[in-house]
Short mmCIF file of C-alpha atoms and ligand atoms in Angstrom, two decimals:
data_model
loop_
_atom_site.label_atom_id
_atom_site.label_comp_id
_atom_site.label_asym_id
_atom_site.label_seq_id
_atom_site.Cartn_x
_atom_site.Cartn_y
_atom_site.Cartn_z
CA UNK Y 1 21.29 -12.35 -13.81
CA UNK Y 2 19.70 -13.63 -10.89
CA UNK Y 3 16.19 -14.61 -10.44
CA UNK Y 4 15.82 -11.92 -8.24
CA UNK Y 5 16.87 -9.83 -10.97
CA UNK Y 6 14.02 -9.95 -13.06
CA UNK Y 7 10.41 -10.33 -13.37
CA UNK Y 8 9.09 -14.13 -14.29
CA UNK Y 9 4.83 -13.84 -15.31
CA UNK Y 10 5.34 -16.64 -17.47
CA UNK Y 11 4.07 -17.22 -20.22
CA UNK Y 12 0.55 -15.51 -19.70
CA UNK Y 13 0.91 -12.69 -17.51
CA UNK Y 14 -3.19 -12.47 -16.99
CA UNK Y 15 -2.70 -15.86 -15.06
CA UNK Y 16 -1.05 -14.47 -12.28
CA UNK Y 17 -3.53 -13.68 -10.01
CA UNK Y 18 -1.92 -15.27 -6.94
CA UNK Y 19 -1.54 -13.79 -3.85
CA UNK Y 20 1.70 -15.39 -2.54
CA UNK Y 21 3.49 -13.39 -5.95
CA UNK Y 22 4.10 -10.07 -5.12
CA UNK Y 23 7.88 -10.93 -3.05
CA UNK Y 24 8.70 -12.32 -6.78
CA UNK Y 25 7.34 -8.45 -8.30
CA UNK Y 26 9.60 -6.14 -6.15
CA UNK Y 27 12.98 -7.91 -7.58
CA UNK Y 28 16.39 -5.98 -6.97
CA UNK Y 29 15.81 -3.95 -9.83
CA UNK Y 30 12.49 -2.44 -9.70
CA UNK Y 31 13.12 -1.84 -5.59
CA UNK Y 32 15.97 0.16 -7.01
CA UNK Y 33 13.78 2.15 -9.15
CA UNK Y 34 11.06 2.45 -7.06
CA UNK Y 35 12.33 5.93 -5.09
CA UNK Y 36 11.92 7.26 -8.99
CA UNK Y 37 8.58 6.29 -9.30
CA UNK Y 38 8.03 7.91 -5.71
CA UNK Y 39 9.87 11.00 -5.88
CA UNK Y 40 9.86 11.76 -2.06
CA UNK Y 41 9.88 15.24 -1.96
CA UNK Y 42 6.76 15.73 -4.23
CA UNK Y 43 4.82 12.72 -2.59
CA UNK Y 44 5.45 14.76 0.96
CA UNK Y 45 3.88 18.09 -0.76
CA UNK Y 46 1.09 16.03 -2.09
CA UNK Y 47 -0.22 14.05 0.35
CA UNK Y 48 0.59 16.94 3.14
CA UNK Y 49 -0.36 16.48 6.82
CA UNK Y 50 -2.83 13.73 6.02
CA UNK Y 51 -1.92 11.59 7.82
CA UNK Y 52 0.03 12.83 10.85
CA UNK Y 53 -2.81 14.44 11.44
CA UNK Y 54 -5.38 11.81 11.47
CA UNK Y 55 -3.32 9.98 13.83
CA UNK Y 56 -2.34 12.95 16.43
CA UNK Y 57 -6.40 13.53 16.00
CA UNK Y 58 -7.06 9.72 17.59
CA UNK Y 59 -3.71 10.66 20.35
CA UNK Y 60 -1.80 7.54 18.64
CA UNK Y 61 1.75 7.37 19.37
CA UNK Y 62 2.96 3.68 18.56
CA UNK Y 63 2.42 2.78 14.89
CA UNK Y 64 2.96 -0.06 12.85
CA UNK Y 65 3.70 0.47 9.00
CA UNK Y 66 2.55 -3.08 7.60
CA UNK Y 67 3.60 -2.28 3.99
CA UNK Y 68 7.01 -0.43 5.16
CA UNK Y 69 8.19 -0.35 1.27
CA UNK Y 70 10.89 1.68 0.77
CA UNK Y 71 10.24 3.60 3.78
CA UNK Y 72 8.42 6.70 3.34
CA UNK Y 73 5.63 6.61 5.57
CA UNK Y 74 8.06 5.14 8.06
CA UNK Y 75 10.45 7.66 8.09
CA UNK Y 76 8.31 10.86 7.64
CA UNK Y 77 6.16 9.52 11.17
CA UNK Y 78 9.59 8.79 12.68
CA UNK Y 79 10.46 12.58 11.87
CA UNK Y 80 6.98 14.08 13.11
CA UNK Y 81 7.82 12.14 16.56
CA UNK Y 82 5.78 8.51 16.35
CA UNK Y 83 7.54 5.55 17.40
CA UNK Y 84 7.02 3.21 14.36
CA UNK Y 85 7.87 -0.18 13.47
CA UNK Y 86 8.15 -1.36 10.04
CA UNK Y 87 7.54 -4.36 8.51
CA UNK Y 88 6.95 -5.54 5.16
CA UNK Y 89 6.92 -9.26 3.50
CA UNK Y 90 9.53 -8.11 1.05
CA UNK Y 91 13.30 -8.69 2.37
CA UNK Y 92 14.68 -6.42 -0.48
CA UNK Y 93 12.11 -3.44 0.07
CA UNK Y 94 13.07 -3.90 3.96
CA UNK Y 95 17.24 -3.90 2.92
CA UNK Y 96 16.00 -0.47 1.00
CA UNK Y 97 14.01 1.10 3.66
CA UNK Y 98 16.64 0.66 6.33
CA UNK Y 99 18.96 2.14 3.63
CA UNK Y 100 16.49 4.96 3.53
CA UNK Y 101 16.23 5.58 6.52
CA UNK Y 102 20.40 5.64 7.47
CA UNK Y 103 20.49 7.94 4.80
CA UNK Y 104 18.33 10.35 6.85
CA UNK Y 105 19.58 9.82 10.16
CA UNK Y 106 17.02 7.40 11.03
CA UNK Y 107 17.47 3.39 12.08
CA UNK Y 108 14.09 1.90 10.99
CA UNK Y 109 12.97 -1.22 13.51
CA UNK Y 110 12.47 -3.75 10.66
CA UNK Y 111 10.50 -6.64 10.70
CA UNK Y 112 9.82 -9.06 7.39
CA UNK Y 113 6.64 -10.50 7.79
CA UNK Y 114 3.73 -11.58 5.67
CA UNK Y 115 0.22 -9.46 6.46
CA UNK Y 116 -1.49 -13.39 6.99
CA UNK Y 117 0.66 -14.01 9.76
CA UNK Y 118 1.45 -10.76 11.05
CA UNK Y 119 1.02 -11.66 15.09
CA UNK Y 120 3.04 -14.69 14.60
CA UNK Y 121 6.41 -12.00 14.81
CA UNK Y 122 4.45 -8.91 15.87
CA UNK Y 123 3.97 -8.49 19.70
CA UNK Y 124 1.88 -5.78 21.50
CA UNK Y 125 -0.60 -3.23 20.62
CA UNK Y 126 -0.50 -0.25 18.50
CA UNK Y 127 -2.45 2.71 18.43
CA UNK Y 128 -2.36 3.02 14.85
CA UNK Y 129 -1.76 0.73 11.67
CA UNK Y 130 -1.04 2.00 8.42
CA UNK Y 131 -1.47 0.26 5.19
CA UNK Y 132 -0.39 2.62 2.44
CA UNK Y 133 0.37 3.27 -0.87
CA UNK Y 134 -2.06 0.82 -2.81
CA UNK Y 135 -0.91 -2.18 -1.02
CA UNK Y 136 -3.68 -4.17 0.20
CA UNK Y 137 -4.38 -4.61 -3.26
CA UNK Y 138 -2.03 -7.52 -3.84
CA UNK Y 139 -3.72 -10.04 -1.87
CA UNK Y 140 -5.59 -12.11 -4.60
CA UNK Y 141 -8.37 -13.81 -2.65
CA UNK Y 142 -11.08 -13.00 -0.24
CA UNK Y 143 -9.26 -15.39 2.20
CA UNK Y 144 -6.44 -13.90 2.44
CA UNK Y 145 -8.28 -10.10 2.57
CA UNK Y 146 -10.05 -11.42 5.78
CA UNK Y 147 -7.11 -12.99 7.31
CA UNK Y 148 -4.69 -9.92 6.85
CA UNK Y 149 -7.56 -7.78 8.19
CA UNK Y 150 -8.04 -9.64 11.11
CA UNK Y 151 -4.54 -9.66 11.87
CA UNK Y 152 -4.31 -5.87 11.59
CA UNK Y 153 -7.12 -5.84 14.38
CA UNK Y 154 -5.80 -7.80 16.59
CA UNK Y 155 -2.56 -6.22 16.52
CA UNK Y 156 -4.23 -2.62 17.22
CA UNK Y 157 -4.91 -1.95 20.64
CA UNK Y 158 -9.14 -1.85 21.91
CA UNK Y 159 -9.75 1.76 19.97
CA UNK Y 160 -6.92 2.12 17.64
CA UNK Y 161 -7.47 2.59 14.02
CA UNK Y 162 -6.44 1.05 10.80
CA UNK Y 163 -5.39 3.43 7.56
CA UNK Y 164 -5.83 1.77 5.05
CA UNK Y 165 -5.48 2.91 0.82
CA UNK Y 166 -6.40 1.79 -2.32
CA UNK Y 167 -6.80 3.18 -6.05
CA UNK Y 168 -9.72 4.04 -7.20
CA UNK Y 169 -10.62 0.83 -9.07
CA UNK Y 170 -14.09 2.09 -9.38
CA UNK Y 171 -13.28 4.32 -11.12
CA UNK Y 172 -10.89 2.43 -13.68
CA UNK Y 173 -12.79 -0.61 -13.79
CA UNK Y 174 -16.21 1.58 -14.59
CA UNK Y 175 -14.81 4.48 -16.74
CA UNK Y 176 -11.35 4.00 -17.71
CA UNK Y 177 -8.20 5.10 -16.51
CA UNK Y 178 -8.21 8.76 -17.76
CA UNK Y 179 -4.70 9.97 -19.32
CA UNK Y 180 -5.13 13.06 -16.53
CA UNK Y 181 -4.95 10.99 -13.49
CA UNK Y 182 -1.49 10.76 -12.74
CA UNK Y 183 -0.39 8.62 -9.96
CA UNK Y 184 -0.30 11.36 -7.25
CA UNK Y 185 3.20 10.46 -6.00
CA UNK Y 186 5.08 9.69 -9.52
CA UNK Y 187 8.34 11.58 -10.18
CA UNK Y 188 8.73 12.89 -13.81
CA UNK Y 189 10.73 10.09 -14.91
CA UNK Y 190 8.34 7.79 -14.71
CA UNK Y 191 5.02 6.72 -16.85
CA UNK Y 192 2.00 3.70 -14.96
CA UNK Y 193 -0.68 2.69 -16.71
CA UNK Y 194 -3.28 -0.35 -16.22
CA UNK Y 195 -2.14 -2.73 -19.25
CA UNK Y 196 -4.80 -5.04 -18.58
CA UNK Y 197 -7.89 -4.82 -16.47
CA UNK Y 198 -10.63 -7.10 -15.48
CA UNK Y 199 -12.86 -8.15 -12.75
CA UNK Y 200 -10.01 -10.28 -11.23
CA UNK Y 201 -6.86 -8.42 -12.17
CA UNK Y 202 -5.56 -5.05 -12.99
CA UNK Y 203 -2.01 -5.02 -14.25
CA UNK Y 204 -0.18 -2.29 -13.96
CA UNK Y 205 2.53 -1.58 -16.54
CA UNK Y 206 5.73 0.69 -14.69
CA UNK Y 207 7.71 2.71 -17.73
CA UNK Y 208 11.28 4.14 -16.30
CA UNK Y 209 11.87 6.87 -19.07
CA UNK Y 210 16.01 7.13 -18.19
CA UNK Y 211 16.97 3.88 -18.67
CA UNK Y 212 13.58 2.69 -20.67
CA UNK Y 213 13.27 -0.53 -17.75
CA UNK Y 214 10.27 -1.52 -17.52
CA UNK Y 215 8.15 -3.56 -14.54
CA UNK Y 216 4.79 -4.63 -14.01
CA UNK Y 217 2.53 -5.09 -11.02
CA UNK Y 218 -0.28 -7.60 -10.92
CA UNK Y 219 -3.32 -6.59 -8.67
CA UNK Y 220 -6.39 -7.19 -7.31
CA UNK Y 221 -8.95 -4.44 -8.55
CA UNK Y 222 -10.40 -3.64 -4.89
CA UNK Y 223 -14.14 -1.90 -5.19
CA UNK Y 224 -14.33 0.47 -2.65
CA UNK Y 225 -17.42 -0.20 -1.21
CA UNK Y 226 -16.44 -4.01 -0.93
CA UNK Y 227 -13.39 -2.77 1.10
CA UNK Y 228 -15.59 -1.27 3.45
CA UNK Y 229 -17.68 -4.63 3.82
CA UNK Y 230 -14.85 -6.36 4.86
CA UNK Y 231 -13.38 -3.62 7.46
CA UNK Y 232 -17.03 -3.66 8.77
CA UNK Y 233 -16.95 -7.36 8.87
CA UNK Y 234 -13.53 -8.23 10.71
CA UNK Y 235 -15.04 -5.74 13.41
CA UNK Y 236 -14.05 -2.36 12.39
CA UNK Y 237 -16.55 -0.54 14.24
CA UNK Y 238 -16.57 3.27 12.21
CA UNK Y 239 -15.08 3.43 8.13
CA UNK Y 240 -14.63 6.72 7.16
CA UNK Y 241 -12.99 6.72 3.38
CA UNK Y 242 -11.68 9.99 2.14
CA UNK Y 243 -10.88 10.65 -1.98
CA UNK Y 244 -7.73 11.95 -2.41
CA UNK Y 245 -7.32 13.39 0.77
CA UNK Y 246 -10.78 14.87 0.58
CA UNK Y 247 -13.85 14.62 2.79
CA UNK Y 248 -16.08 14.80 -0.09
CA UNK Y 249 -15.72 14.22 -3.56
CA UNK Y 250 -17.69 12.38 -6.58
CA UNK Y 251 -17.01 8.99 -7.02
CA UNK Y 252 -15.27 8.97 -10.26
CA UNK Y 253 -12.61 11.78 -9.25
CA UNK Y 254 -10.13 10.30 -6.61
CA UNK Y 255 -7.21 8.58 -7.94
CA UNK Y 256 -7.12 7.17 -4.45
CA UNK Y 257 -9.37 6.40 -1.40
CA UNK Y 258 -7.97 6.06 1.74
CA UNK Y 259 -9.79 4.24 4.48
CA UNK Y 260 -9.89 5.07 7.80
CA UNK Y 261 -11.04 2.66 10.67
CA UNK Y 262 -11.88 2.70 13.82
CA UNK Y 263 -11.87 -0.27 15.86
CA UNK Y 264 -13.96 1.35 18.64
N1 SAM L 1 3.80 1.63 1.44
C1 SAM L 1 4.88 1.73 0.48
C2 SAM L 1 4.70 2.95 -0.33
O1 SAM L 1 3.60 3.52 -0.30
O2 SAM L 1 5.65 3.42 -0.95
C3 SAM L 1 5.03 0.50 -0.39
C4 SAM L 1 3.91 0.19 -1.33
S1 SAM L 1 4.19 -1.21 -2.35
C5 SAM L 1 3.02 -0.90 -3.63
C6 SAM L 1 3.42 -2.57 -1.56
C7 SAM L 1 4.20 -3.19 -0.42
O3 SAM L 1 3.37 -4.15 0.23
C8 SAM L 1 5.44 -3.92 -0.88
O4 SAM L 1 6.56 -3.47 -0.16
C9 SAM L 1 5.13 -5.39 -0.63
O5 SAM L 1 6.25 -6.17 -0.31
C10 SAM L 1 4.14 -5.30 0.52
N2 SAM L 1 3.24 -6.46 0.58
C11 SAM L 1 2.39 -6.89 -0.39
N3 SAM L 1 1.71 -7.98 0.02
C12 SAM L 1 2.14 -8.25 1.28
C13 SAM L 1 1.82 -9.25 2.24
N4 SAM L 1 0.92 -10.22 1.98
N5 SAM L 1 2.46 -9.23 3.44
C14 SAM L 1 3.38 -8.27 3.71
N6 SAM L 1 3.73 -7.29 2.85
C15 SAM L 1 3.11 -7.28 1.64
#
């Protein structure tokens, strides 16, 4: 097997807690398996409208997908009529995305590029940016958390807006992670669950019940309140940060918050 192939934490896991990492986590394999863990038809019923509708709210029409993945986000906002570019660090969750998206009719506008340095190959100004499905999560350092937001802003045009999602690690790092929070776009075949969790790391352990693979995921347990420091502090002018979709909610409930920013 190639490197590629399969996961290397060494020989303590817990240790990785670097930022530069995550292009060795999504190998062949576990980009493969990924459209299990996000069964795309029930992620679509779950999150709804969301977001198509925040962004026809603000009038945006050109939007960049920064964490492209497999291509969800991409393709549904190419279907509901935005003009999207996506781009992603990973070259194998690019290859699948663009497979994704031929599958569906769709040629995705790919671009592999690392949040840090996201002007260097990004050109132009979009209305909207979107950061989804628990990504920002795998930068590892303050550092690189300013840098990548400060990219994003610079890339948006004078009053676009930034959406932007993370678990609830409030809520896991304060209570626990509760056996009836389910990952709100897992398929069936499919168990997560935080295998280790700590100030500096949450590792997430990824169980694939049909073939019994399994794959982990090292991240950075974002507070949500400190997310909202940092938008603030890059020059996001007006956070608003929704729980599951919700307006209002208590603190402990979301699974997920999702950010939404407003550069003017
Ligand atoms: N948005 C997709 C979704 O919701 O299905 C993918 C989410 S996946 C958890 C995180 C994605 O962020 C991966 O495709 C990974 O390659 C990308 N990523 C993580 N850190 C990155 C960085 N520093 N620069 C660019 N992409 C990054």
């Amino acid at each position: 097997m190639s490197a590629m192939n399969e996961q290397d934490f060494g020989a303590d896991p817990t240790k990785v807690r670097d930022t530069d990492h995550y292009t060795e986590e999504y190998v062949d394999g576990f980009v493969d398996k990924w459209d299990d863990l996000i069964d795309w038809d029930s992620r679509a019923q779950s999150e709804g409208d969301f977001f198509i509708q925040e962004l026809k709210k603000r009038g945006a029409k050109r939007v960049l997908d920064v964490a492209t993945g497999t291509g969800f986000h991409s393709v549904r906002l190419r279907e509901a009529g935005f003009e999207v570019v996506s781009a992603d660090g990973s070259a194998e969750m690019l290859a699948k995305a663009f497979e994704n998206g031929r599958k569906r009719g769709h040629i995705l506008r790919t671009v592999q590029v690392d949040w840090r340095w996201l002007n260097q190959d990004i050109h132009g100004h979009y209305d909207a940016i979107i950061c989804l499905g628990n990504s920002f999560t795998h930068l590892f350092n303050e550092r690189d958390r300013r840098k990548a937001l400060a990219e994003f802003y610079s890339a948006l045009r004078h009053d676009g807006v930034l959406i932007l999602d993370q678990r609830n690690y409030d809520g896991i790092l304060d209570v626990g992670y509760g056996s009836s929070h389910t990952y709100y776009y897992c398929g069936d075949s499919v168990s997560v669950y935080p295998e280790h969790v700590d100030d500096g790391l949450a590792r997430f352990r990824y169980d694939f019940q049909d073939d019994g693979s399994t794959y982990y995921l090292n991240m950075f347990p974002l507070r949500k309140e400190y997310t909202r420091r940092l938008m603030h502090e890059v020059g996001f002018q007006q956070i608003e940060t929704y729980g599951d979709f919700e307006e209002t909610y208590r603190d402990e409930d979301p699974d997920f918050f999702i950010h939404v920013a407003e550069k003017a």
